[in-house]
mmCIF file of C-alpha atoms in Angstrom:
data_model
loop_
_atom_site.group_PDB
_atom_site.id
_atom_site.type_symbol
_atom_site.label_atom_id
_atom_site.label_comp_id
_atom_site.label_asym_id
_atom_site.label_seq_id
_atom_site.Cartn_x
_atom_site.Cartn_y
_atom_site.Cartn_z
ATOM 1 C CA LEU A 1 116.192 104.628 58.896
ATOM 2 C CA HIS A 2 119.107 103.105 61.124
ATOM 3 C CA ASN A 3 121.307 105.905 59.850
ATOM 4 C CA PHE A 4 118.425 108.610 61.668
ATOM 5 C CA VAL A 5 117.625 106.592 64.472
ATOM 6 C CA LYS A 6 120.125 107.899 66.975
ATOM 7 C CA ASP A 7 118.317 105.600 69.904
ATOM 8 C CA GLU A 8 120.430 102.121 70.402
ATOM 9 C CA ARG A 9 117.275 99.943 71.923
ATOM 10 C CA VAL A 10 115.280 100.770 68.839
ATOM 11 C CA ASP A 11 115.434 98.453 66.369
ATOM 12 C CA VAL A 12 114.485 99.348 62.941
ATOM 13 C CA GLY A 13 114.507 96.488 60.273
ATOM 14 C CA PHE A 14 113.044 95.908 56.491
ATOM 15 C CA GLN A 15 111.502 92.844 55.905
ATOM 16 C CA MET A 16 110.433 91.000 52.459
ATOM 17 C CA ILE A 17 107.635 89.359 53.288
ATOM 18 C CA SER A 18 105.638 87.110 50.735
ATOM 19 C CA SER A 19 102.585 86.377 52.427
ATOM 20 C CA THR A 20 100.132 88.970 52.942
ATOM 21 C CA ALA A 21 98.958 87.296 55.543
ATOM 22 C CA ALA A 22 102.643 87.320 57.350
ATOM 23 C CA ALA A 23 103.348 91.103 56.745
ATOM 24 C CA TYR A 24 99.416 91.996 57.742
ATOM 25 C CA ALA A 25 100.687 90.244 61.354
ATOM 26 C CA ARG A 26 104.003 91.415 61.519
ATOM 27 C CA MET A 27 102.125 94.858 61.120
ATOM 28 C CA ILE A 28 100.030 94.831 63.731
ATOM 29 C CA GLN A 29 101.996 93.037 66.238
ATOM 30 C CA THR A 30 105.055 96.140 65.783
ATOM 31 C CA ASN A 31 104.988 98.209 69.034
ATOM 32 C CA THR A 32 104.761 101.528 66.452
ATOM 33 C CA LEU A 33 103.333 100.891 62.805
ATOM 34 C CA LEU A 34 104.394 103.537 60.764
ATOM 35 C CA CYS A 35 102.322 104.312 57.460
ATOM 36 C CA PRO A 36 103.783 106.791 54.270
ATOM 37 C CA PRO A 37 101.493 109.138 53.050
ATOM 38 C CA GLU A 38 98.473 106.672 50.858
ATOM 39 C CA THR A 39 99.017 103.814 52.406
ATOM 40 C CA LEU A 40 95.461 102.026 52.510
ATOM 41 C CA SER A 41 97.166 98.514 52.852
ATOM 42 C CA CYS A 42 97.412 100.438 56.862
ATOM 43 C CA LEU A 43 94.719 100.804 57.485
ATOM 44 C CA LEU A 44 93.519 97.065 58.754
ATOM 45 C CA PRO A 45 96.788 96.575 60.394
ATOM 46 C CA ALA A 46 96.097 99.998 62.097
ATOM 47 C CA LEU A 47 92.384 99.014 63.152
ATOM 48 C CA ALA A 48 93.756 95.703 64.791
ATOM 49 C CA LYS A 49 96.534 97.105 66.879
ATOM 50 C CA GLU A 50 95.816 96.610 71.022
ATOM 51 C CA LYS A 51 95.551 99.748 72.358
ATOM 52 C CA VAL A 52 99.213 99.667 73.958
ATOM 53 C CA LYS A 53 100.499 99.309 70.318
ATOM 54 C CA ASP A 54 100.599 103.162 68.631
ATOM 55 C CA ALA A 55 99.699 103.126 64.778
ATOM 56 C CA ILE A 56 101.576 106.206 63.202
ATOM 57 C CA ILE A 57 99.680 107.684 60.181
ATOM 58 C CA PHE A 58 101.227 110.229 57.518
ATOM 59 C CA GLU A 59 98.586 112.162 55.208
ATOM 60 C CA SER A 60 98.719 114.791 53.055
ATOM 61 C CA PRO A 61 95.289 116.689 52.653
ATOM 62 C CA GLU A 62 95.764 115.506 48.467
ATOM 63 C CA SER A 63 95.917 111.752 49.272
ATOM 64 C CA THR A 64 92.770 109.909 48.447
ATOM 65 C CA THR A 65 93.164 107.836 51.690
ATOM 66 C CA TYR A 66 93.163 111.478 53.940
ATOM 67 C CA ASN A 67 89.155 111.102 54.645
ATOM 68 C CA TRP A 68 89.502 108.012 55.824
ATOM 69 C CA PHE A 69 92.926 108.451 57.950
ATOM 70 C CA THR A 70 91.979 111.928 59.301
ATOM 71 C CA TYR A 71 88.562 109.694 60.968
ATOM 72 C CA LEU A 72 90.300 107.344 62.149
ATOM 73 C CA GLY A 73 92.585 109.596 63.923
ATOM 74 C CA THR A 74 89.992 111.457 65.964
ATOM 75 C CA ALA A 75 87.801 107.951 66.762
ATOM 76 C CA VAL A 76 90.925 105.455 68.055
ATOM 77 C CA GLN A 77 93.285 106.302 70.705
ATOM 78 C CA ASN A 78 96.276 104.813 69.575
ATOM 79 C CA ILE A 79 96.163 105.954 65.763
ATOM 80 C CA LYS A 80 97.468 108.903 65.775
ATOM 81 C CA LEU A 81 97.539 111.252 62.543
ATOM 82 C CA ILE A 82 100.664 113.148 61.425
ATOM 83 C CA LYS A 83 98.982 116.242 58.716
ATOM 84 C CA LEU A 84 101.432 116.686 56.072
ATOM 85 C CA SER A 85 101.645 119.373 53.596
ATOM 86 C CA HIS A 86 102.144 120.109 49.580
ATOM 87 C CA GLU A 87 105.612 121.206 50.259
ATOM 88 C CA GLU A 88 106.423 118.687 52.908
ATOM 89 C CA MET A 89 105.353 115.998 50.329
ATOM 90 C CA VAL A 90 107.885 117.438 47.469
ATOM 91 C CA VAL A 91 110.654 114.645 46.428
ATOM 92 C CA ASP A 92 114.142 116.631 47.500
ATOM 93 C CA LYS A 93 117.009 116.228 46.825
ATOM 94 C CA GLU A 94 118.280 113.428 48.343
ATOM 95 C CA GLN A 95 115.696 111.474 47.726
ATOM 96 C CA GLN A 96 115.776 111.684 44.085
ATOM 97 C CA PHE A 97 119.804 110.766 44.556
ATOM 98 C CA ILE A 98 118.245 107.540 46.552
ATOM 99 C CA GLU A 99 115.576 106.815 43.412
ATOM 100 C CA ALA A 100 118.014 107.601 40.607
ATOM 101 C CA LYS A 101 120.642 104.858 42.852
ATOM 102 C CA TYR A 102 118.199 101.705 42.440
ATOM 103 C CA ASP A 103 116.257 103.059 38.950
ATOM 104 C CA GLY A 104 115.677 99.414 37.418
ATOM 105 C CA PHE A 105 116.324 97.498 40.868
ATOM 106 C CA SER A 106 114.555 93.852 40.913
ATOM 107 C CA VAL A 107 113.350 92.539 44.175
ATOM 108 C CA ASP A 108 114.241 88.631 42.093
ATOM 109 C CA GLN A 109 118.030 90.348 42.092
ATOM 110 C CA VAL A 110 117.778 90.081 46.460
ATOM 111 C CA ALA A 111 117.738 86.310 46.008
#
């Protein structure tokens, strides 16, 4: 994401966390939580966020979590739902390249 964020005031990071509790706490505390489609683990942190902090949830009508997050997007003010079409969910050539590049990569190799 660093390559795509043009605002110098925005800090984008990727952290591997060994504890679910720590991961949830960080998701709750972040100013803007971005949730990819079908990310059920985003449900509780999105609900627990302060009203001044947003959660942006990307969902597709074909996803299994669509009904849950659609309801949340209309019931809670700081949760924004962005509906993606089937065409927007298709893996493009750039994503295929990235997936092929890291195919077989293991978290054990990071340490």
